[in-house]
Structures are given as structure tokens and as C-alpha cells.
mmCIF file of C-alpha atoms in Angstrom:
data_model
loop_
_atom_site.group_PDB
_atom_site.id
_atom_site.type_symbol
_atom_site.label_atom_id
_atom_site.label_comp_id
_atom_site.label_asym_id
_atom_site.label_seq_id
_atom_site.Cartn_x
_atom_site.Cartn_y
_atom_site.Cartn_z
ATOM 1 C CA MET A 1 -49.732 27.999 -41.028
ATOM 2 C CA SER A 2 -48.675 27.757 -44.670
ATOM 3 C CA THR A 3 -50.771 25.417 -46.796
ATOM 4 C CA ILE A 4 -50.086 23.597 -50.037
ATOM 5 C CA THR A 5 -52.243 24.611 -52.973
ATOM 6 C CA THR A 6 -51.412 21.488 -54.997
ATOM 7 C CA LEU A 7 -48.817 18.789 -55.172
ATOM 8 C CA LEU A 8 -46.818 18.294 -58.343
ATOM 9 C CA GLY A 9 -48.579 16.423 -61.128
ATOM 10 C CA PRO A 10 -47.152 14.617 -64.174
ATOM 11 C CA ALA A 11 -47.504 17.563 -66.562
ATOM 12 C CA GLU A 12 -45.838 20.039 -64.204
ATOM 13 C CA ILE A 13 -43.018 17.635 -63.363
ATOM 14 C CA ARG A 14 -42.179 17.167 -67.026
ATOM 15 C CA GLU A 15 -42.513 20.906 -67.639
ATOM 16 C CA LEU A 16 -40.171 21.705 -64.733
ATOM 17 C CA ALA A 17 -37.618 19.213 -65.963
ATOM 18 C CA GLU A 18 -37.784 20.513 -69.534
ATOM 19 C CA ARG A 19 -37.511 24.144 -68.453
ATOM 20 C CA ALA A 20 -34.420 23.354 -66.369
ATOM 21 C CA GLY A 21 -32.899 21.061 -68.972
ATOM 22 C CA VAL A 22 -33.060 18.176 -66.523
ATOM 23 C CA ARG A 23 -33.061 14.620 -67.800
ATOM 24 C CA PRO A 24 -33.210 11.923 -65.116
ATOM 25 C CA THR A 25 -29.976 9.952 -65.042
ATOM 26 C CA LYS A 26 -29.297 6.350 -64.082
ATOM 27 C CA GLN A 27 -25.926 7.484 -62.703
ATOM 28 C CA LEU A 28 -27.691 9.461 -59.949
ATOM 29 C CA GLY A 29 -30.508 6.936 -59.614
ATOM 30 C CA GLN A 30 -33.134 9.561 -60.429
ATOM 31 C CA ASN A 31 -36.758 8.427 -60.790
ATOM 32 C CA PHE A 32 -39.239 11.208 -60.055
ATOM 33 C CA VAL A 33 -42.586 10.412 -58.393
ATOM 34 C CA LEU A 34 -45.521 11.589 -60.523
ATOM 35 C CA ASP A 35 -48.409 10.511 -58.299
ATOM 36 C CA GLY A 36 -49.667 12.686 -55.441
ATOM 37 C CA GLY A 37 -51.398 9.730 -53.821
ATOM 38 C CA THR A 38 -48.085 7.919 -53.490
ATOM 39 C CA VAL A 39 -46.480 11.020 -51.981
ATOM 40 C CA ARG A 40 -49.209 11.286 -49.356
ATOM 41 C CA LYS A 41 -48.938 7.560 -48.604
ATOM 42 C CA ILE A 42 -45.221 7.973 -47.882
ATOM 43 C CA VAL A 43 -45.846 10.922 -45.570
ATOM 44 C CA ARG A 44 -48.717 9.133 -43.817
ATOM 45 C CA GLN A 45 -46.773 5.914 -43.250
ATOM 46 C CA ALA A 46 -43.862 7.950 -41.849
ATOM 47 C CA ASP A 47 -46.224 9.380 -39.173
ATOM 48 C CA VAL A 48 -45.057 12.910 -39.955
ATOM 49 C CA GLU A 49 -46.493 15.372 -37.421
ATOM 50 C CA PRO A 50 -46.708 19.187 -37.562
ATOM 51 C CA GLY A 51 -43.421 20.705 -36.457
ATOM 52 C CA ASP A 52 -41.353 17.554 -37.044
ATOM 53 C CA ARG A 53 -37.860 18.231 -38.341
ATOM 54 C CA VAL A 54 -37.534 15.834 -41.307
ATOM 55 C CA VAL A 55 -34.493 15.185 -43.478
ATOM 56 C CA GLU A 56 -35.139 14.208 -47.092
ATOM 57 C CA VAL A 57 -32.367 12.793 -49.262
ATOM 58 C CA GLY A 58 -32.686 13.349 -53.008
ATOM 59 C CA PRO A 59 -35.678 15.733 -53.212
ATOM 60 C CA GLY A 60 -35.371 15.899 -56.989
ATOM 61 C CA LEU A 61 -38.070 18.145 -58.449
ATOM 62 C CA GLY A 62 -39.856 18.459 -55.097
ATOM 63 C CA SER A 63 -42.775 16.003 -55.162
ATOM 64 C CA LEU A 64 -42.140 14.506 -51.716
ATOM 65 C CA THR A 65 -40.793 17.802 -50.347
ATOM 66 C CA LEU A 66 -44.187 19.402 -50.966
ATOM 67 C CA GLY A 67 -45.935 16.439 -49.350
ATOM 68 C CA LEU A 68 -43.828 16.839 -46.207
ATOM 69 C CA LEU A 69 -44.479 20.586 -46.105
ATOM 70 C CA GLU A 70 -48.192 19.911 -46.568
ATOM 71 C CA ALA A 71 -48.014 17.873 -43.355
ATOM 72 C CA ALA A 72 -46.502 20.966 -41.665
ATOM 73 C CA ALA A 73 -43.067 19.418 -41.208
ATOM 74 C CA ASP A 74 -39.873 21.468 -41.409
ATOM 75 C CA VAL A 75 -37.699 19.890 -44.077
ATOM 76 C CA VAL A 76 -33.945 19.665 -44.594
ATOM 77 C CA ALA A 77 -33.435 18.500 -48.185
ATOM 78 C CA VAL A 78 -30.050 17.075 -49.175
ATOM 79 C CA GLU A 79 -29.570 17.236 -52.946
ATOM 80 C CA ILE A 80 -26.442 16.248 -54.877
ATOM 81 C CA ASP A 81 -27.526 17.722 -58.234
ATOM 82 C CA PRO A 82 -26.822 21.504 -58.399
ATOM 83 C CA THR A 83 -29.448 22.082 -61.103
ATOM 84 C CA LEU A 84 -32.187 20.439 -59.053
ATOM 85 C CA ALA A 85 -31.053 22.216 -55.882
ATOM 86 C CA ARG A 86 -31.343 25.584 -57.646
ATOM 87 C CA LEU A 87 -34.773 24.743 -59.043
ATOM 88 C CA LEU A 88 -36.349 23.560 -55.783
ATOM 89 C CA PRO A 89 -36.778 26.941 -53.980
ATOM 90 C CA THR A 90 -38.772 28.433 -56.865
ATOM 91 C CA THR A 91 -40.989 25.358 -57.139
ATOM 92 C CA VAL A 92 -41.736 25.244 -53.412
ATOM 93 C CA ALA A 93 -42.336 28.995 -53.133
ATOM 94 C CA ARG A 94 -44.897 28.756 -55.947
ATOM 95 C CA HIS A 95 -46.806 25.961 -54.169
ATOM 96 C CA VAL A 96 -46.527 27.097 -50.546
ATOM 97 C CA PRO A 97 -47.892 30.615 -49.938
ATOM 98 C CA GLY A 98 -46.084 32.910 -47.527
ATOM 99 C CA LEU A 99 -42.550 31.579 -47.876
ATOM 100 C CA THR A 100 -39.569 33.829 -48.536
ATOM 101 C CA VAL A 101 -36.344 32.545 -50.089
ATOM 102 C CA VAL A 102 -33.319 33.452 -47.972
ATOM 103 C CA ALA A 103 -30.194 32.854 -50.025
ATOM 104 C CA GLY A 104 -27.030 32.125 -48.085
ATOM 105 C CA ALA A 105 -23.439 32.491 -49.221
ATOM 106 C CA ASP A 106 -22.121 30.148 -51.903
ATOM 107 C CA ASP A 107 -21.269 27.437 -49.378
ATOM 108 C CA GLU A 108 -24.361 27.904 -47.197
ATOM 109 C CA PRO A 109 -27.820 26.306 -47.534
ATOM 110 C CA VAL A 110 -30.747 28.100 -49.142
ATOM 111 C CA VAL A 111 -33.637 28.549 -46.696
ATOM 112 C CA LEU A 112 -37.349 29.123 -47.285
ATOM 113 C CA ARG A 113 -38.787 30.939 -44.260
ATOM 114 C CA ASP A 114 -42.408 31.667 -43.369
ATOM 115 C CA ASP A 115 -43.872 34.926 -42.061
ATOM 116 C CA ALA A 116 -43.374 33.816 -38.456
ATOM 117 C CA GLY A 117 -39.631 33.375 -39.015
ATOM 118 C CA ARG A 118 -39.777 29.577 -39.081
ATOM 119 C CA ASP A 119 -37.411 27.836 -41.470
ATOM 120 C CA ARG A 120 -39.748 25.524 -43.365
ATOM 121 C CA LEU A 121 -37.268 24.246 -45.967
ATOM 122 C CA THR A 122 -33.481 24.164 -45.852
ATOM 123 C CA ILE A 123 -31.707 22.971 -49.001
ATOM 124 C CA VAL A 124 -28.250 21.461 -48.572
ATOM 125 C CA LEU A 125 -26.224 20.920 -51.747
ATOM 126 C CA ALA A 126 -24.120 17.865 -50.935
ATOM 127 C CA ASP A 127 -23.534 14.176 -51.485
ATOM 128 C CA ALA A 128 -25.584 12.521 -48.740
ATOM 129 C CA LEU A 129 -22.748 10.103 -48.002
ATOM 130 C CA ASP A 130 -20.503 13.072 -47.125
ATOM 131 C CA VAL A 131 -22.978 14.773 -44.785
ATOM 132 C CA ARG A 132 -21.918 14.646 -41.141
ATOM 133 C CA ALA A 133 -23.978 17.516 -39.772
ATOM 134 C CA LEU A 134 -27.207 19.241 -40.746
ATOM 135 C CA PRO A 135 -28.241 22.857 -40.130
ATOM 136 C CA GLY A 136 -30.884 23.655 -37.560
ATOM 137 C CA PRO A 137 -32.409 21.389 -34.912
ATOM 138 C CA PRO A 138 -31.630 17.650 -35.136
ATOM 139 C CA PRO A 139 -34.017 15.762 -37.437
ATOM 140 C CA VAL A 140 -36.425 13.272 -35.883
ATOM 141 C CA ALA A 141 -37.245 11.472 -39.129
ATOM 142 C CA LEU A 142 -35.720 10.566 -42.470
ATOM 143 C CA VAL A 143 -38.300 10.342 -45.254
ATOM 144 C CA ALA A 144 -37.052 9.849 -48.789
ATOM 145 C CA ASN A 145 -37.381 8.300 -52.196
ATOM 146 C CA LEU A 146 -33.786 7.134 -52.105
ATOM 147 C CA PRO A 147 -31.694 6.937 -55.269
ATOM 148 C CA TYR A 148 -31.616 3.256 -56.160
ATOM 149 C CA ASN A 149 -27.862 3.044 -56.624
ATOM 150 C CA VAL A 150 -26.949 4.242 -53.109
ATOM 151 C CA SER A 151 -30.041 3.450 -51.046
ATOM 152 C CA VAL A 152 -28.459 1.057 -48.522
ATOM 153 C CA PRO A 153 -25.257 3.081 -47.904
ATOM 154 C CA VAL A 154 -27.280 6.289 -47.451
ATOM 155 C CA LEU A 155 -29.717 4.627 -45.057
ATOM 156 C CA LEU A 156 -27.002 3.073 -42.882
ATOM 157 C CA THR A 157 -24.906 6.251 -42.946
ATOM 158 C CA PHE A 158 -27.768 8.425 -41.707
ATOM 159 C CA LEU A 159 -28.775 5.951 -38.996
ATOM 160 C CA GLU A 160 -25.163 5.943 -37.807
ATOM 161 C CA ARG A 161 -24.497 9.684 -37.948
ATOM 162 C CA PHE A 162 -27.840 11.047 -36.755
ATOM 163 C CA ASP A 163 -28.955 9.299 -33.599
ATOM 164 C CA SER A 164 -31.768 11.856 -33.277
ATOM 165 C CA LEU A 165 -33.618 9.947 -36.022
ATOM 166 C CA GLU A 166 -36.496 8.183 -34.302
ATOM 167 C CA ARG A 167 -38.027 6.762 -37.460
ATOM 168 C CA VAL A 168 -37.266 6.316 -41.143
ATOM 169 C CA LEU A 169 -39.575 5.716 -44.093
ATOM 170 C CA VAL A 170 -37.803 5.173 -47.399
ATOM 171 C CA MET A 171 -38.789 4.040 -50.850
ATOM 172 C CA VAL A 172 -36.286 1.633 -52.390
ATOM 173 C CA GLN A 173 -36.241 -1.197 -54.921
ATOM 174 C CA ALA A 174 -38.592 -3.983 -53.809
ATOM 175 C CA GLU A 175 -35.708 -6.452 -53.716
ATOM 176 C CA VAL A 176 -33.701 -4.125 -51.469
ATOM 177 C CA ALA A 177 -36.733 -3.591 -49.249
ATOM 178 C CA ASP A 178 -37.019 -7.356 -48.773
ATOM 179 C CA ARG A 179 -33.361 -7.575 -47.780
ATOM 180 C CA LEU A 180 -33.565 -4.679 -45.341
ATOM 181 C CA ALA A 181 -36.636 -6.045 -43.578
ATOM 182 C CA ALA A 182 -35.675 -9.741 -43.691
ATOM 183 C CA PRO A 183 -35.585 -11.639 -40.375
ATOM 184 C CA PRO A 184 -32.826 -14.146 -39.512
ATOM 185 C CA GLY A 185 -33.393 -17.480 -41.198
ATOM 186 C CA SER A 186 -34.976 -16.106 -44.346
ATOM 187 C CA ARG A 187 -33.267 -16.463 -47.709
ATOM 188 C CA THR A 188 -33.022 -12.677 -48.151
ATOM 189 C CA TYR A 189 -31.432 -12.031 -44.744
ATOM 190 C CA GLY A 190 -27.903 -10.716 -45.116
ATOM 191 C CA VAL A 191 -25.526 -7.836 -44.442
ATOM 192 C CA PRO A 192 -28.080 -5.008 -44.970
ATOM 193 C CA SER A 193 -30.660 -6.748 -42.766
ATOM 194 C CA ALA A 194 -28.246 -7.358 -39.910
ATOM 195 C CA LYS A 195 -26.647 -3.908 -39.978
ATOM 196 C CA ALA A 196 -29.978 -2.092 -40.163
ATOM 197 C CA ALA A 197 -31.161 -4.181 -37.204
ATOM 198 C CA TRP A 198 -28.340 -2.720 -35.090
ATOM 199 C CA TYR A 199 -30.172 0.608 -35.189
ATOM 200 C CA ALA A 200 -33.846 -0.134 -35.694
ATOM 201 C CA SER A 201 -36.640 -2.593 -36.243
ATOM 202 C CA ALA A 202 -37.701 -2.760 -39.898
ATOM 203 C CA ARG A 203 -40.816 -3.733 -41.778
ATOM 204 C CA ARG A 204 -41.938 -3.448 -45.362
ATOM 205 C CA THR A 205 -45.163 -1.424 -45.425
ATOM 206 C CA ALA A 206 -46.246 -1.174 -49.075
ATOM 207 C CA THR A 207 -45.389 -2.054 -52.662
ATOM 208 C CA VAL A 208 -45.148 0.794 -55.178
ATOM 209 C CA GLY A 209 -45.754 0.113 -58.869
ATOM 210 C CA ARG A 210 -43.524 1.337 -61.676
ATOM 211 C CA SER A 211 -46.138 3.598 -63.265
ATOM 212 C CA VAL A 212 -45.907 6.274 -60.543
ATOM 213 C CA PHE A 213 -42.360 7.177 -61.613
ATOM 214 C CA TRP A 214 -40.783 9.138 -64.431
ATOM 215 C CA PRO A 215 -38.927 7.532 -66.019
ATOM 216 C CA ALA A 216 -40.525 4.212 -65.106
ATOM 217 C CA PRO A 217 -37.869 1.923 -63.580
ATOM 218 C CA ASN A 218 -37.398 -1.668 -64.637
ATOM 219 C CA VAL A 219 -38.290 -2.944 -61.168
ATOM 220 C CA ASP A 220 -41.021 -2.456 -58.586
ATOM 221 C CA SER A 221 -40.372 -0.374 -55.499
ATOM 222 C CA ALA A 222 -41.446 -0.684 -51.878
ATOM 223 C CA LEU A 223 -41.708 1.355 -48.704
ATOM 224 C CA VAL A 224 -39.729 0.266 -45.649
ATOM 225 C CA ARG A 225 -40.321 1.665 -42.169
ATOM 226 C CA PHE A 226 -37.609 1.709 -39.495
ATOM 227 C CA ASP A 227 -38.185 2.529 -35.836
ATOM 228 C CA ARG A 228 -35.139 3.333 -33.729
ATOM 229 C CA ARG A 229 -34.344 1.029 -30.844
ATOM 230 C CA ALA A 230 -31.394 0.540 -28.539
ATOM 231 C CA ALA A 231 -28.380 -1.297 -29.941
ATOM 232 C CA PRO A 232 -27.667 -4.754 -28.468
ATOM 233 C CA ALA A 233 -26.082 -4.658 -25.028
ATOM 234 C CA THR A 234 -22.410 -5.478 -25.617
ATOM 235 C CA ASP A 235 -18.925 -4.256 -24.792
ATOM 236 C CA ALA A 236 -17.954 -4.705 -28.462
ATOM 237 C CA SER A 237 -18.092 -1.637 -30.698
ATOM 238 C CA ARG A 238 -20.442 -1.269 -33.628
ATOM 239 C CA GLU A 239 -17.421 -1.449 -35.953
ATOM 240 C CA ALA A 240 -16.385 -4.761 -34.420
ATOM 241 C CA VAL A 241 -19.878 -6.221 -34.698
ATOM 242 C CA PHE A 242 -20.147 -5.106 -38.323
ATOM 243 C CA ALA A 243 -16.767 -6.713 -39.074
ATOM 244 C CA VAL A 244 -18.231 -10.017 -37.863
ATOM 245 C CA VAL A 245 -21.348 -9.501 -39.995
ATOM 246 C CA ASP A 246 -19.230 -8.798 -43.102
ATOM 247 C CA ALA A 247 -17.082 -11.876 -42.509
ATOM 248 C CA ALA A 248 -20.093 -14.102 -41.840
ATOM 249 C CA PHE A 249 -21.675 -13.256 -45.192
ATOM 250 C CA ALA A 250 -18.526 -12.891 -47.308
ATOM 251 C CA GLN A 251 -19.035 -16.489 -48.449
ATOM 252 C CA ARG A 252 -22.656 -17.110 -47.641
ATOM 253 C CA ARG A 253 -22.611 -20.898 -47.766
ATOM 254 C CA LYS A 254 -19.699 -21.281 -45.352
ATOM 255 C CA MET A 255 -20.325 -22.389 -41.790
ATOM 256 C CA LEU A 256 -19.448 -19.725 -39.247
ATOM 257 C CA ARG A 257 -16.460 -21.625 -37.894
ATOM 258 C CA SER A 258 -14.871 -21.317 -41.341
ATOM 259 C CA ALA A 259 -16.223 -17.881 -42.248
ATOM 260 C CA LEU A 260 -14.831 -16.340 -39.061
ATOM 261 C CA SER A 261 -11.533 -18.222 -38.920
ATOM 262 C CA ALA A 262 -9.489 -15.383 -40.420
ATOM 263 C CA LEU A 263 -11.039 -12.865 -38.047
ATOM 264 C CA ALA A 264 -10.385 -15.100 -35.033
ATOM 265 C CA GLY A 265 -6.939 -16.275 -36.109
ATOM 266 C CA SER A 266 -7.872 -19.899 -36.681
ATOM 267 C CA SER A 267 -10.850 -22.189 -37.053
ATOM 268 C CA ASP A 268 -10.347 -23.502 -33.499
ATOM 269 C CA LEU A 269 -10.430 -20.008 -32.033
ATOM 270 C CA ALA A 270 -13.513 -19.206 -34.090
ATOM 271 C CA VAL A 271 -15.224 -22.298 -32.674
ATOM 272 C CA ALA A 272 -14.256 -21.265 -29.143
ATOM 273 C CA ALA A 273 -15.684 -17.778 -29.625
ATOM 274 C CA LEU A 274 -18.878 -19.067 -31.206
ATOM 275 C CA GLU A 275 -19.503 -21.597 -28.462
ATOM 276 C CA ALA A 276 -18.835 -18.970 -25.799
ATOM 277 C CA ALA A 277 -21.355 -16.718 -27.557
ATOM 278 C CA GLY A 278 -23.965 -19.486 -27.573
ATOM 279 C CA VAL A 279 -23.915 -19.844 -31.359
ATOM 280 C CA ASP A 280 -23.612 -23.175 -33.176
ATOM 281 C CA PRO A 281 -20.213 -23.182 -34.998
ATOM 282 C CA GLN A 282 -21.823 -25.137 -37.840
ATOM 283 C CA ALA A 283 -24.547 -22.551 -38.361
ATOM 284 C CA ARG A 284 -24.389 -20.075 -41.213
ATOM 285 C CA GLY A 285 -24.612 -16.317 -40.915
ATOM 286 C CA GLU A 286 -28.194 -16.231 -42.136
ATOM 287 C CA ARG A 287 -29.325 -17.925 -38.900
ATOM 288 C CA VAL A 288 -27.830 -15.321 -36.531
ATOM 289 C CA ASP A 289 -29.577 -12.166 -35.378
ATOM 290 C CA ILE A 290 -27.780 -8.911 -34.576
ATOM 291 C CA ALA A 291 -27.651 -9.727 -30.855
ATOM 292 C CA GLY A 292 -25.895 -12.979 -31.748
ATOM 293 C CA PHE A 293 -23.362 -11.168 -33.907
ATOM 294 C CA ALA A 294 -22.740 -8.776 -31.006
ATOM 295 C CA ARG A 295 -22.043 -11.702 -28.661
ATOM 296 C CA ILE A 296 -19.644 -13.217 -31.200
ATOM 297 C CA ALA A 297 -17.794 -9.909 -31.580
ATOM 298 C CA GLU A 298 -17.534 -9.661 -27.804
ATOM 299 C CA GLN A 299 -15.988 -13.124 -27.544
ATOM 300 C CA LEU A 300 -13.603 -12.479 -30.450
ATOM 301 C CA ARG A 301 -12.507 -9.281 -28.738
ATOM 302 C CA HIS A 302 -11.623 -11.271 -25.655
ATOM 303 C CA LEU A 303 -9.454 -13.644 -27.715
ATOM 304 C CA GLY A 304 -6.808 -11.038 -28.405
ATOM 305 C CA PRO A 305 -4.961 -10.867 -25.072
ATOM 306 C CA THR A 306 -5.094 -14.627 -24.369
ATOM 307 C CA SER A 307 -4.433 -16.164 -27.751
ATOM 308 C CA GLY A 308 -1.574 -14.112 -29.097
ATOM 309 C CA ARG A 309 -3.820 -13.370 -32.080
ATOM 310 C CA PRO A 310 -5.226 -9.931 -32.859
ATOM 311 C CA GLY A 311 -8.870 -11.011 -32.529
ATOM 312 C CA ILE A 312 -11.012 -7.907 -33.056
ATOM 313 C CA VAL A 313 -9.182 -4.669 -32.447
ATOM 314 C CA GLU A 314 -11.452 -1.976 -31.092
ATOM 315 C CA PRO A 315 -11.182 1.527 -32.555
#
């Protein structure tokens, strides 16, 4: 089994970046983790086990990548920055003895393979939002320090496209973490909370201070853990349920009978659907859990044939 000699420290991270001419950019949401203790906390709270196939989005200079390899996981790293993607194999090979870099064709991933022929690290150069398939066995976990500017879209996209993901542990802005883990009825509950709940249960597990990053962000960060669960039982599609969620929060202070009137065809039809779903028409979206939104979508779907209105059109 390959072992890690050391994780990346502050001096080496800055040296790597300088040597490669890399300057973290706000455009790509790049904030590199300097602290090995934080890296190990992320890996530990993700319950990474030896042999797990883990996808990491935005590996950057490789801090978390090395932590995942230290835990004996096999990692698929999705990196949008070509310079960082080219730098990562050399960095990992220097820290993990016994790995050989296997370079693919221009459009194929770079693989680091151990002496037993096991692919320990596969580097995919791509925008995570465009990724629809990953090389190798399906991943069982997503573990990542997500770029701040795309954290929610990336999270929801991967939960949708990779149903093999049993658990997710991501580091995001503390404010975003609160929204993702918020229960119905709380002031931070909204579209991200409800949509994430379609796929998984969520909980915030730790706060991460600004000093562990380079450059230090202007906000605190937090770790959020997601555990996959079955979607609500409904004959409405996920797209239909999410359309109801979007409409319910488009104007947050509106009662549902008004917020859903356009989707239903009228306020009266919205009231009929809400009552049939067991939801108070005068409630607001922040009071409804994902199962409630699924029931509403189901009732709106049934409006179409009887009301002469489109209701929710299934894909």
C-alpha cells in the first residue's frame, strides 16, 4: 500500500504556485487549504475508507487530494484549470511513493498507477458542471473544497448525475452551508435546502476559519455532510418538483396560493392543488419540506387534463 510522506504545508504550497506561475483567482473561486489538520478533518468526517472511489472537484494544488490518498482512497480529480491539472501529477508522485504517471492522449485523463496496477489518481480536465460521466468504477463519495462561486450548482449537479454517490462532504462558505443544511421553517431554508433534500439528508459538521486558506477569504467556511436517501415517493418527476420549489421561493414572502398561481394556471387551481396535497394555501414556501413539494407537484400534474390548463408538463 502506498503511503504519504507528508501533506502539503504553507511553504510548499506557495512554492508550487510560484513555480507554476499560479495566482489564485476569484473568477475560479480558488482558495487553497494550507493546513494539514483541516485536510485530515475533511477526510475523517467524510468517512473515507481504504479502496473507496472518491471524486474530488477542484483539487487545486493537491492538498485534499493527498489527504484522500493517505486514507487509501482511489481519487478522480476534476480540475478546470489546465495549469493546475498539469501540475498535480508531479506533486502527487513526489509525495506518494510507488506511483507511475500514465499519460493518456490529449483528450484523455492522466492516471497515477501503483505497482499493483491500481489507478490511485485519475485527473480529468473539465468544467465540473459539464461532466456527465467519470472514468473507472462509479464513485461512492464526493469530497471537495468546492469553489465558492459554483458550490451549490456543482453539488446539485453531481448528486443528480451520479446516483452511486452514497455520501458527500464539502467545504463551502458558512452562509451557504447554513442554507444547504437548513430545515423547513428556518429563516435560511430555501431553494438549495429543498433541492438538496431531494437527494440526501444534510448537516453542518464543522466551521473552518479563514486562516487555513491562501489567499484568506473574506468569509468563514464550513463543512457540510450529505448522506444519500431515497427521493420522496411520488409520480411527479424531479424536474416537476423542482419547478414547484423554484416558484415557491421566487418571491419569498408570497403565500403559496399566489406563488404557484402561474404554475397552476390560476390562484383557484393553486389552492385546489395545495389543499389536495395537504398543504395550507396561506403557508409560505419556507414551511414546506421536500415531501410536501413533491405532493404539490403531483397534484399540479393532475390538473392538466381536467382544467384545460397545462399544469406541470412532465419531461
